[in-house]
Amino acid sequence: FALVMARPGLYWEAVAAYAAANPTQPFVAQFGANLEIQQVHVPDDQVQNFTNNDAICILIHNRIPPDWVDHAYMYGVVYLEQQFHQPTMSLDVF
């Protein structure tokens, strides 16, 4: 999931590809006060096989708005910037 967040525009491209491949069922992002997000359960022996495409499919299936992914990217950049430019870095980074 972090690798999807780290590549600006990747999720937007995936949503566009999904829309092109599924013209009768277009992607409609969730909105409103109450959202439904299904938790993913990946067996321990399958974690190594989990790919960026798997993460993207889960995001699309949960109808996660591309804006959220963009925000997560910026949040991560700011967080890392703050962590790496402190006199003593937090061990949370590692």
Short mmCIF file of C-alpha atoms in Angstrom, two decimals, residues 6-93:
data_model
loop_
_atom_site.label_atom_id
_atom_site.label_comp_id
_atom_site.label_asym_id
_atom_site.label_seq_id
_atom_site.Cartn_x
_atom_site.Cartn_y
_atom_site.Cartn_z
CA ALA A 6 4.55 6.88 -2.87
CA ARG A 7 3.84 7.14 -6.60
CA PRO A 8 1.83 10.30 -7.36
CA GLY A 9 -0.81 9.72 -10.01
CA LEU A 10 -0.64 5.91 -9.94
CA TYR A 11 -4.05 5.50 -8.34
CA TRP A 12 -5.61 8.10 -10.67
CA GLU A 13 -4.26 6.11 -13.63
CA ALA A 14 -5.63 2.88 -12.19
CA VAL A 15 -9.07 4.43 -11.65
CA ALA A 16 -9.05 5.70 -15.26
CA ALA A 17 -8.04 2.25 -16.51
CA TYR A 18 -10.79 0.67 -14.42
CA ALA A 19 -13.35 3.11 -15.86
CA ALA A 20 -12.21 2.31 -19.41
CA ALA A 21 -12.37 -1.44 -18.77
CA ASN A 22 -15.75 -1.26 -17.01
CA PRO A 23 -17.87 1.30 -18.91
CA THR A 24 -21.14 -0.12 -17.54
CA GLN A 25 -19.90 -0.02 -13.94
CA PRO A 26 -17.86 3.18 -13.62
CA PHE A 27 -15.82 3.97 -10.54
CA VAL A 28 -17.80 6.11 -8.11
CA ALA A 29 -15.87 7.29 -5.08
CA GLN A 30 -17.48 7.13 -1.66
CA PHE A 31 -18.49 10.38 -0.03
CA GLY A 32 -20.55 11.57 2.88
CA ALA A 33 -20.46 11.21 6.64
CA ASN A 34 -20.69 7.40 6.77
CA LEU A 35 -18.29 5.37 4.68
CA GLU A 36 -17.87 1.63 4.34
CA ILE A 37 -14.39 0.20 4.01
CA GLN A 38 -13.87 -3.55 4.01
CA GLN A 39 -10.81 -4.74 5.88
CA VAL A 40 -8.36 -6.91 3.98
CA HIS A 41 -7.15 -10.18 5.44
CA VAL A 42 -4.03 -11.58 3.79
CA PRO A 43 -2.76 -14.88 5.18
CA ASP A 44 0.79 -14.68 6.53
CA ASP A 45 2.07 -17.10 3.89
CA GLN A 46 0.68 -14.87 1.10
CA VAL A 47 2.04 -11.49 2.26
CA GLN A 48 5.13 -11.85 0.06
CA ASN A 49 2.85 -12.24 -2.98
CA PHE A 50 0.86 -9.04 -2.28
CA THR A 51 1.50 -6.56 -5.11
CA ASN A 52 0.82 -2.91 -5.88
CA ASN A 53 -1.94 -4.08 -8.19
CA ASP A 54 -3.56 -5.98 -5.32
CA ALA A 55 -3.50 -2.83 -3.18
CA ILE A 56 -4.98 -0.78 -6.04
CA CYS A 57 -7.75 -3.32 -6.61
CA ILE A 58 -8.65 -3.16 -2.91
CA LEU A 59 -8.72 0.65 -3.00
CA ILE A 60 -10.97 0.60 -6.09
CA HIS A 61 -13.22 -2.10 -4.61
CA ASN A 62 -13.64 0.05 -1.48
CA ARG A 63 -14.30 3.09 -3.70
CA ILE A 64 -11.54 5.10 -2.03
CA PRO A 65 -11.47 8.61 -3.52
CA PRO A 66 -8.25 9.41 -5.42
CA ASP A 67 -8.05 12.65 -3.44
CA TRP A 68 -7.54 10.62 -0.27
CA VAL A 69 -4.58 8.85 -1.83
CA ASP A 70 -3.13 12.18 -2.93
CA HIS A 71 -3.55 13.49 0.61
CA ALA A 72 -1.88 10.39 2.05
CA TYR A 73 1.12 11.01 -0.22
CA MET A 74 1.50 14.60 0.94
CA TYR A 75 0.99 13.60 4.56
CA GLY A 76 3.75 10.99 4.23
CA VAL A 77 6.15 13.45 2.61
CA VAL A 78 5.58 16.01 5.36
CA TYR A 79 5.92 13.35 8.07
CA LEU A 80 9.22 12.06 6.69
CA GLU A 81 10.51 15.60 6.24
CA GLN A 82 9.76 16.35 9.87
CA GLN A 83 11.28 13.10 11.11
CA PHE A 84 14.52 13.32 9.14
CA HIS A 85 15.21 16.95 9.97
CA GLN A 86 15.08 16.69 13.74
CA PRO A 87 18.23 16.64 15.87
CA THR A 88 17.17 13.23 17.22
CA MET A 89 15.14 11.12 14.83
CA SER A 90 12.23 9.11 16.16
CA LEU A 91 12.69 5.35 16.05
CA ASP A 92 9.15 5.19 14.63
CA VAL A 93 10.66 5.97 11.22
#
